[in-house]
Every structure is written in structure tokens, then in C-alpha cells.
mmCIF file of C-alpha atoms and ligand atoms in Angstrom:
data_model
loop_
_atom_site.group_PDB
_atom_site.id
_atom_site.type_symbol
_atom_site.label_atom_id
_atom_site.label_comp_id
_atom_site.label_asym_id
_atom_site.label_seq_id
_atom_site.Cartn_x
_atom_site.Cartn_y
_atom_site.Cartn_z
ATOM 1 C CA MET O 1376 37.377 10.237 -20.561
ATOM 2 C CA VAL O 1377 36.154 10.995 -17.055
ATOM 3 C CA CYS O 1378 32.924 9.233 -16.101
ATOM 4 C CA VAL O 1379 30.741 9.490 -13.029
ATOM 5 C CA ARG O 1380 28.786 6.591 -11.504
ATOM 6 C CA CYS O 1381 25.261 7.944 -11.315
ATOM 7 C CA PHE O 1382 21.675 7.059 -10.573
ATOM 8 C CA LEU O 1383 18.268 8.733 -10.452
ATOM 9 C CA ALA O 1384 16.220 8.182 -7.313
ATOM 10 C CA LEU O 1385 13.409 9.413 -5.124
ATOM 11 C CA PRO O 1386 14.664 10.687 -1.786
ATOM 12 C CA LEU O 1387 12.639 9.648 1.251
ATOM 13 C CA PRO O 1388 11.372 11.871 4.093
ATOM 14 C CA GLU O 1389 13.481 11.783 7.249
ATOM 15 C CA ALA O 1390 10.736 10.101 9.322
ATOM 16 C CA THR O 1391 10.416 7.337 6.708
ATOM 17 C CA ARG O 1392 14.167 6.792 6.650
ATOM 18 C CA GLU O 1393 14.185 6.552 10.453
ATOM 19 C CA THR O 1394 11.427 3.911 10.421
ATOM 20 C CA LEU O 1395 13.195 1.920 7.697
ATOM 21 C CA ALA O 1396 16.574 2.147 9.424
ATOM 22 C CA ASP O 1397 14.985 0.805 12.636
ATOM 23 C CA LEU O 1398 13.514 -2.074 10.635
ATOM 24 C CA ALA O 1399 16.885 -2.875 9.041
ATOM 25 C CA HIS O 1400 18.623 -2.772 12.416
ATOM 26 C CA ALA O 1401 16.066 -5.168 13.887
ATOM 27 C CA LEU O 1402 17.569 -7.859 11.624
ATOM 28 C CA PRO O 1403 20.735 -9.140 13.321
ATOM 29 C CA MET O 1404 22.563 -9.951 10.083
ATOM 30 C CA GLY O 1405 23.839 -8.365 6.878
ATOM 31 C CA ARG O 1406 24.864 -4.726 6.439
ATOM 32 C CA PRO O 1407 22.016 -2.257 6.985
ATOM 33 C CA VAL O 1408 22.025 0.587 4.435
ATOM 34 C CA PRO O 1409 23.044 3.744 6.344
ATOM 35 C CA GLU O 1410 19.973 5.843 7.133
ATOM 36 C CA GLU O 1411 21.214 8.808 5.076
ATOM 37 C CA ASN O 1412 21.593 6.545 1.995
ATOM 38 C CA LEU O 1413 18.048 5.109 1.997
ATOM 39 C CA HIS O 1414 16.324 5.979 -1.321
ATOM 40 C CA LEU O 1415 14.190 4.494 -4.070
ATOM 41 C CA THR O 1416 16.318 3.930 -7.188
ATOM 42 C CA LEU O 1417 14.429 4.802 -10.379
ATOM 43 C CA ALA O 1418 17.244 4.348 -12.878
ATOM 44 C CA PHE O 1419 20.804 3.165 -12.357
ATOM 45 C CA LEU O 1420 22.861 4.954 -15.034
ATOM 46 C CA ASP O 1421 26.239 3.394 -14.167
ATOM 47 C CA GLU O 1422 29.330 5.252 -15.469
ATOM 48 C CA VAL O 1423 28.249 8.304 -17.475
ATOM 49 C CA THR O 1424 30.336 10.896 -19.349
ATOM 50 C CA HIS O 1425 29.988 14.568 -18.435
ATOM 51 C CA ASP O 1426 28.514 15.320 -21.893
ATOM 52 C CA ASP O 1427 25.799 12.671 -21.533
ATOM 53 C CA LEU O 1428 25.120 13.835 -17.993
ATOM 54 C CA GLU O 1429 24.718 17.436 -19.156
ATOM 55 C CA ARG O 1430 22.267 16.341 -21.893
ATOM 56 C CA LEU O 1431 20.322 14.264 -19.396
ATOM 57 C CA HIS O 1432 20.210 17.177 -16.947
ATOM 58 C CA GLU O 1433 18.773 19.471 -19.646
ATOM 59 C CA GLY O 1434 16.162 16.830 -20.555
ATOM 60 C CA LEU O 1435 15.151 16.331 -16.925
ATOM 61 C CA GLU O 1436 14.856 20.068 -16.332
ATOM 62 C CA ALA O 1437 12.455 20.301 -19.291
ATOM 63 C CA MET O 1438 10.419 17.266 -18.184
ATOM 64 C CA CYS O 1439 7.051 17.668 -16.438
ATOM 65 C CA ALA O 1440 5.780 15.052 -14.005
ATOM 66 C CA PRO O 1441 3.344 15.180 -11.079
ATOM 67 C CA PRO O 1442 4.300 14.398 -7.452
ATOM 68 C CA VAL O 1443 4.503 10.731 -6.584
ATOM 69 C CA THR O 1444 2.429 9.136 -3.835
ATOM 70 C CA LEU O 1445 4.519 6.266 -2.551
ATOM 71 C CA THR O 1446 3.331 3.265 -0.600
ATOM 72 C CA LEU O 1447 6.017 1.110 1.020
ATOM 73 C CA SER O 1448 4.664 -2.309 1.858
ATOM 74 C CA GLY O 1449 6.009 -5.842 2.173
ATOM 75 C CA LEU O 1450 9.544 -7.064 2.727
ATOM 76 C CA GLU O 1451 11.225 -9.096 0.031
ATOM 77 C CA LEU O 1452 14.580 -10.751 -0.655
ATOM 78 C CA PHE O 1453 16.273 -10.023 -3.997
ATOM 79 C CA GLY O 1454 18.922 -12.233 -5.580
ATOM 80 C CA GLY O 1455 17.440 -15.727 -5.717
ATOM 81 C CA LYS O 1456 18.528 -18.643 -3.531
ATOM 82 C CA SER O 1457 21.423 -16.751 -2.084
ATOM 83 C CA PRO O 1458 19.821 -13.353 -1.475
ATOM 84 C CA ALA O 1459 21.907 -10.252 -2.054
ATOM 85 C CA LEU O 1460 19.568 -7.852 -0.320
ATOM 86 C CA MET O 1461 16.408 -7.312 1.670
ATOM 87 C CA ALA O 1462 14.121 -4.529 0.484
ATOM 88 C CA ILE O 1463 10.714 -3.064 1.128
ATOM 89 C CA LEU O 1464 8.551 -2.937 -2.001
ATOM 90 C CA ALA O 1465 7.395 0.461 -3.257
ATOM 91 C CA SER O 1466 4.394 1.247 -5.419
ATOM 92 C CA GLY O 1467 3.447 4.534 -7.063
ATOM 93 C CA ALA O 1468 6.643 5.369 -8.946
ATOM 94 C CA ASP O 1469 6.201 3.264 -12.103
ATOM 95 C CA ALA O 1470 5.049 6.093 -14.406
ATOM 96 C CA LEU O 1471 7.892 8.368 -13.336
ATOM 97 C CA GLN O 1472 10.384 5.529 -13.708
ATOM 98 C CA GLY O 1473 9.249 4.966 -17.311
ATOM 99 C CA LYS O 1474 9.669 8.661 -18.098
ATOM 100 C CA LEU O 1475 13.176 8.697 -16.670
ATOM 101 C CA VAL O 1476 14.249 5.648 -18.652
ATOM 102 C CA ARG O 1477 13.000 7.379 -21.824
ATOM 103 C CA ALA O 1478 14.777 10.625 -20.863
ATOM 104 C CA ALA O 1479 18.016 8.706 -20.309
ATOM 105 C CA GLY O 1480 17.693 7.039 -23.732
ATOM 106 C CA GLN O 1481 17.096 10.412 -25.385
ATOM 107 C CA ALA O 1482 20.220 11.751 -23.685
ATOM 108 C CA GLY O 1483 22.308 8.931 -25.161
ATOM 109 C CA ILE O 1484 22.273 6.723 -22.054
ATOM 110 C CA PRO O 1485 20.391 3.587 -23.125
ATOM 111 C CA LEU O 1486 19.366 1.478 -20.136
ATOM 112 C CA PRO O 1487 18.866 -2.284 -20.158
ATOM 113 C CA ARG O 1488 15.219 -3.296 -20.592
ATOM 114 C CA ARG O 1489 14.263 -4.713 -17.232
ATOM 115 C CA ARG O 1490 10.975 -4.968 -15.427
ATOM 116 C CA PHE O 1491 10.935 -2.276 -12.770
ATOM 117 C CA ARG O 1492 10.250 -3.519 -9.264
ATOM 118 C CA GLY O 1493 10.206 -0.426 -7.094
ATOM 119 C CA HIS O 1494 11.926 -1.060 -3.785
ATOM 120 C CA VAL O 1495 14.027 0.523 -1.099
ATOM 121 C CA THR O 1496 17.046 -1.594 -0.233
ATOM 122 C CA LEU O 1497 17.340 -1.950 3.536
ATOM 123 C CA THR O 1498 20.088 -4.547 4.065
ATOM 124 C CA ARG O 1499 22.815 -6.071 1.919
ATOM 125 C CA PHE O 1500 24.076 -9.604 2.542
ATOM 126 C CA PRO O 1501 27.489 -11.187 2.030
ATOM 127 C CA ARG O 1502 27.826 -13.527 -0.959
ATOM 128 C CA ARG O 1503 27.929 -16.592 1.262
ATOM 129 C CA MET O 1504 25.604 -16.878 4.206
ATOM 130 C CA GLU O 1505 26.549 -18.853 7.300
ATOM 131 C CA PRO O 1506 24.508 -22.016 7.882
ATOM 132 C CA GLY O 1507 21.273 -21.177 9.645
ATOM 133 C CA GLN O 1508 21.304 -17.547 8.506
ATOM 134 C CA LEU O 1509 18.752 -18.194 5.745
ATOM 135 C CA ASP O 1510 16.380 -19.740 8.299
ATOM 136 C CA LYS O 1511 16.825 -16.723 10.569
ATOM 137 C CA LEU O 1512 16.096 -14.463 7.618
ATOM 138 C CA GLY O 1513 12.964 -16.436 6.745
ATOM 139 C CA LEU O 1514 11.671 -16.074 10.311
ATOM 140 C CA PHE O 1515 12.344 -12.339 10.289
ATOM 141 C CA LEU O 1516 10.481 -11.915 6.984
ATOM 142 C CA GLN O 1517 7.550 -13.875 8.364
ATOM 143 C CA SER O 1518 7.369 -11.781 11.520
ATOM 144 C CA GLU O 1519 7.575 -8.506 9.551
ATOM 145 C CA ALA O 1520 5.467 -9.610 6.563
ATOM 146 C CA ALA O 1521 2.711 -7.111 7.312
ATOM 147 C CA THR O 1522 5.053 -4.112 7.383
ATOM 148 C CA ARG O 1523 3.299 -1.237 5.621
ATOM 149 C CA LEU O 1524 4.006 2.472 5.952
ATOM 150 C CA PRO O 1525 1.243 5.032 5.448
ATOM 151 C CA PRO O 1526 1.348 6.479 1.888
ATOM 152 C CA PHE O 1527 3.293 9.749 1.539
ATOM 153 C CA GLU O 1528 3.966 12.223 -1.231
ATOM 154 C CA VAL O 1529 7.392 12.926 -2.724
ATOM 155 C CA GLY O 1530 7.768 16.309 -4.408
ATOM 156 C CA HIS O 1531 11.077 15.902 -6.204
ATOM 157 C CA PHE O 1532 13.555 13.365 -7.526
ATOM 158 C CA ALA O 1533 17.316 13.694 -7.762
ATOM 159 C CA LEU O 1534 20.370 12.825 -9.789
ATOM 160 C CA TYR O 1535 23.039 11.299 -7.558
ATOM 161 C CA ALA O 1536 26.687 10.453 -7.978
ATOM 162 C CA SER O 1537 27.705 7.291 -6.154
ATOM 163 C CA HIS O 1538 31.264 7.373 -4.842
ATOM 164 C CA LEU O 1539 32.487 3.913 -3.931
ATOM 165 C CA HIS O 1540 34.713 3.597 -0.878
ATOM 166 C CA PRO O 1541 35.919 0.486 0.975
ATOM 167 C CA GLU O 1542 33.708 1.464 3.908
ATOM 168 C CA GLY O 1543 30.640 1.833 1.661
ATOM 169 C CA ALA O 1544 29.120 4.094 -0.990
ATOM 170 C CA ARG O 1545 28.736 7.834 -0.457
ATOM 171 C CA HIS O 1546 25.893 9.454 -2.378
ATOM 172 C CA GLU O 1547 26.174 13.028 -3.619
ATOM 173 C CA VAL O 1548 23.146 14.953 -4.891
ATOM 174 C CA LEU O 1549 24.143 16.488 -8.234
ATOM 175 C CA ALA O 1550 20.747 18.004 -9.092
ATOM 176 C CA GLN O 1551 17.132 17.983 -7.912
ATOM 177 C CA TYR O 1552 14.023 18.124 -10.117
ATOM 178 C CA PRO O 1553 10.602 19.203 -8.831
ATOM 179 C CA LEU O 1554 7.549 17.011 -9.375
ATOM 180 C CA GLU O 1555 4.551 19.285 -9.781
ATOM 181 C CA GLY O 1556 1.370 19.786 -11.688
HETATM 182 P P1 2AM M 2894 19.064 -0.854 -5.231
HETATM 183 O O1 2AM M 2894 18.336 0.017 -4.317
HETATM 184 O O2 2AM M 2894 18.231 -1.655 -6.123
HETATM 185 O O3 2AM M 2894 20.114 -1.665 -4.543
HETATM 186 C C1 2AM M 2894 23.123 3.301 -6.171
HETATM 187 O O4 2AM M 2894 24.220 2.452 -6.316
HETATM 188 C C2 2AM M 2894 21.845 2.547 -6.410
HETATM 189 O O5 2AM M 2894 21.845 2.042 -7.733
HETATM 190 C C3 2AM M 2894 21.721 1.360 -5.494
HETATM 191 O O6 2AM M 2894 20.889 1.707 -4.439
HETATM 192 C C4 2AM M 2894 21.159 0.261 -6.338
HETATM 193 O O7 2AM M 2894 19.777 0.162 -6.191
HETATM 194 C C5 2AM M 2894 21.397 0.727 -7.756
HETATM 195 N N1 2AM M 2894 22.415 -0.109 -8.420
HETATM 196 C C6 2AM M 2894 23.701 -0.227 -8.097
HETATM 197 N N2 2AM M 2894 24.331 -1.070 -8.942
HETATM 198 C C7 2AM M 2894 23.405 -1.493 -9.824
HETATM 199 C C8 2AM M 2894 23.428 -2.365 -10.944
HETATM 200 N N3 2AM M 2894 24.561 -2.950 -11.335
HETATM 201 N N4 2AM M 2894 22.289 -2.561 -11.605
HETATM 202 C C9 2AM M 2894 21.149 -1.966 -11.223
HETATM 203 N N5 2AM M 2894 21.056 -1.122 -10.168
HETATM 204 C C10 2AM M 2894 22.175 -0.895 -9.483
#
């Protein structure tokens, strides 16, 4: 059975991606997420069959949801003592995220129950950090703690396929869904 690695996410305006990419590049460690890949993941679906994907697509096309006003504010490390990534926190997408998780369940794609912490991943870190790197990271977070982008509206979300390659993931937009009303 052929499966596709998929996720649902909010795309970000070009100007926002530029600002976030600059922020990620200001940190002299880890792997910055390529500017074109910056997004806010709403639901990671993992490997999905074409039949489930088709059902989900039909459900999402029938779904109504208003535009999302996103606020990106505050840098945070995810992954505990040995952080896996640095992200900027995002508020405003919780209601839409809940709807999408329900839509996925109705399409036969049950998702693990996890508290949603909206964020945009900016940088990924290797499993083991060199000595001193954590301190450097702490200083960077302190200096950028007040980072806050002006709120902006997002008028659609998208279903993406994630193609994994040794040089990094390539994201393909499979479908877009308007947020209106
Ligand atoms: P992230 O922004 O939280 O890192 C596409 O791979 C997106 O799906 C990534 O940006 C990542 O969101 C999310 N993702 C990838 N693997 C995941 C996993 N195993 N569990 C949850 N989310 C995952």
C-alpha cells in the first residue's frame, strides 16, 4: 500500500518568513529551516494512505472556518535538556487546530492526543551539542526574548506532502483550503 507522509499547516506570508529566516540565521549553530519551508504545523498526519487522504480532503473542503489572526511571540526550545529545536511560539490557531484534528479522526486518521503548542520551528539541532553550545543558545534566547511580530491574518491552510531527502525535507502543497466567514 502506497502511503504519503503528510501534514496540515498554515503557510506564512513571505515578509514573515524573511524576518524569521533572518532570526534563525542570527544564531550561529544548528540547521536553520530553509525560508521556503517555514510554516505553522497544525496536524502531523504521518504516513497516510491515498484513500484516507481523499476522505480527509473531502472533509476539509466541506469544513467552514474563519481566517486566523496569528501572533508570533517569544522564542522557545523544544525537546527538554538536549533541545531538538528552537521555535517561535504562535497564538491564534488553537480553534482551527482542534477542528483539523477532529476532521482527521473522521477521515480515519486518528491523531495522538497531545496538547497543542502552536509554534514555527526556526532551527533544528543535532542530537548531541558540543560543550558550550547550550550556554551560547541560552544567551541568544535571552537577547531575543522580546521578539514579537505584529499580528497578521492568514486566509488559508494547506495539506502538504513531506518528501524526505538526505539534504533535508521538501514540502509539496497537495491542496489549499480557504478560511473565510
Ligand atoms: P514542527 O514544526 O513542530 O517541527 C513536517 O514534517 C512538519 O511536521 C514539521 O514541521 C514538524 O513540525 C511536524 N512533524 C514532523 N515529524 C513529527 C512527529 N513525529 N510528530 C509530530 N510532528 C511532527
